[in-house]
Amino acid sequence: MQDYGAAFEEEVQDYGAAICVGAEACFVGECVMTPIGKQLALDSCTTFAVGDHVSAKLALDNIVYEKENVRRKAIVLSKQELFDCVERQGQSMLFRYAYKHIVKEGLHLECHYPYLAVADQVCQCPSLLVRNNQFIVI
């Protein structure tokens, strides 16, 4: 079994190779997995997990329907929006609340609502009823 410990001491650019150990199928590379993000001092693991999960799901769906085997890079979704806009219970955010927010409101791209690692920030998009090309709806 390969040791991936050393790989995580530096900035990781392998887009998730460590999660494929022992797997029958491995979907890695920038077409499916977004780069590993840095939470910094903010306890935002749920937002990173949910944002990256939805991004990977959209990328896999995209691969299935792409014509001529042309693939686009995975879309990096806003973790800060999830952190700012999703209800928390105490210090914790529940996965189901994050997914409900995405289904109900959509989710901006990281470039339009960047991760700042700032807590207690007011939600910058309380309603996304007017849909445009700056966010993802699933």
XYZ file of C-alpha atoms in Angstrom:
138
model
C 0.000 0.000 0.000
C 1.333 3.404 -0.956
C 1.998 6.007 1.740
C 0.315 9.320 0.908
C 1.325 11.086 4.134
C 4.247 12.944 2.559
C 2.058 14.161 -0.304
C -0.155 16.097 2.091
C 2.695 17.976 3.761
C 2.991 20.185 0.681
C 0.233 21.810 -1.321
C -1.629 18.926 -2.923
C -2.243 19.074 -6.657
C -3.093 15.420 -7.331
C -6.844 16.152 -7.103
C -7.721 13.262 -4.854
C -5.447 10.351 -5.786
C -5.350 9.264 -2.140
C -9.086 8.535 -2.109
C -8.672 5.966 -4.893
C -6.516 3.493 -2.966
C -8.164 0.092 -3.429
C -11.030 1.458 -5.524
C -12.288 -0.355 -8.627
C -12.763 2.911 -10.521
C -10.856 6.098 -9.922
C -12.092 9.466 -11.168
C -9.249 11.856 -10.539
C -7.792 14.770 -12.420
C -9.002 18.285 -12.925
C -11.990 17.100 -14.975
C -13.730 15.674 -11.900
C -12.017 16.747 -8.675
C -11.375 20.358 -7.777
C -8.068 21.178 -6.061
C -7.949 20.610 -2.325
C -8.877 23.854 -0.571
C -7.422 25.369 2.564
C -9.891 26.073 5.362
C -7.354 28.223 7.210
C -8.514 29.010 10.764
C -12.224 28.612 10.021
C -13.961 25.349 10.966
C -15.659 24.863 7.618
C -15.088 21.205 6.748
C -18.775 20.628 5.950
C -18.846 23.452 3.409
C -15.741 22.086 1.680
C -17.099 18.525 1.655
C -20.508 19.492 0.279
C -19.195 22.020 -2.249
C -16.635 19.562 -3.618
C -19.161 16.700 -3.654
C -21.646 18.703 -5.724
C -18.855 19.870 -8.039
C -17.675 16.281 -8.604
C -21.261 15.095 -9.213
C -21.792 17.801 -11.824
C -18.443 16.950 -13.442
C -19.297 13.237 -13.623
C -22.689 14.036 -15.155
C -20.901 16.314 -17.627
C -18.518 13.513 -18.656
C -21.423 11.148 -19.334
C -23.128 13.632 -21.655
C -20.091 15.214 -23.325
C -19.847 14.691 -27.072
C -16.572 13.767 -28.769
C -14.959 13.064 -25.379
C -14.203 16.767 -24.826
C -14.110 17.448 -21.097
C -14.251 20.693 -19.204
C -12.606 21.233 -15.841
C -14.615 20.656 -12.686
C -16.401 23.773 -11.456
C -15.206 25.266 -8.172
C -18.264 26.234 -6.120
C -18.460 28.800 -3.316
C -17.646 27.421 0.113
C -17.978 30.869 1.720
C -21.574 31.139 0.494
C -22.429 27.854 2.185
C -20.676 28.981 5.363
C -22.451 32.356 5.370
C -25.925 31.308 4.256
C -26.607 27.848 5.702
C -28.164 27.502 9.149
C -25.882 26.004 11.803
C -26.647 24.242 15.054
C -24.183 25.736 17.483
C -20.754 25.572 15.863
C -21.726 22.725 13.514
C -23.349 22.742 10.113
C -25.428 19.740 9.129
C -24.876 18.253 5.689
C -28.599 18.118 4.959
C -28.943 21.881 5.530
C -26.115 22.578 3.086
C -27.672 20.353 0.410
C -31.112 21.888 0.985
C -29.635 25.362 0.478
C -28.077 24.329 -2.836
C -31.279 22.713 -4.101
C -33.456 25.651 -3.013
C -31.185 28.625 -3.747
C -28.450 27.404 -6.095
C -24.774 28.060 -5.414
C -22.427 30.708 -6.761
C -19.104 29.945 -8.342
C -16.040 30.493 -6.147
C -14.888 33.379 -8.363
C -18.141 35.287 -7.671
C -18.342 34.546 -3.931
C -14.747 33.776 -2.855
C -13.694 31.957 0.285
C -12.305 34.477 2.781
C -12.204 32.291 5.905
C -14.286 34.890 7.748
C -16.853 33.798 10.325
C -20.089 35.611 11.199
C -20.308 37.284 7.811
C -23.797 38.221 6.580
C -25.063 36.103 3.694
C -24.350 38.059 0.519
C -27.103 36.342 -1.452
C -30.178 35.702 0.693
C -32.293 35.002 -2.392
C -31.188 33.749 -5.788
C -34.626 33.722 -7.318
C -33.340 35.510 -10.414
C -31.176 32.827 -12.017
C -28.169 33.726 -14.155
C -24.888 32.169 -15.291
C -22.983 33.032 -12.104
C -24.176 30.089 -10.023
C -25.075 26.430 -10.268
C -28.513 24.917 -9.784
C -28.993 21.163 -9.268
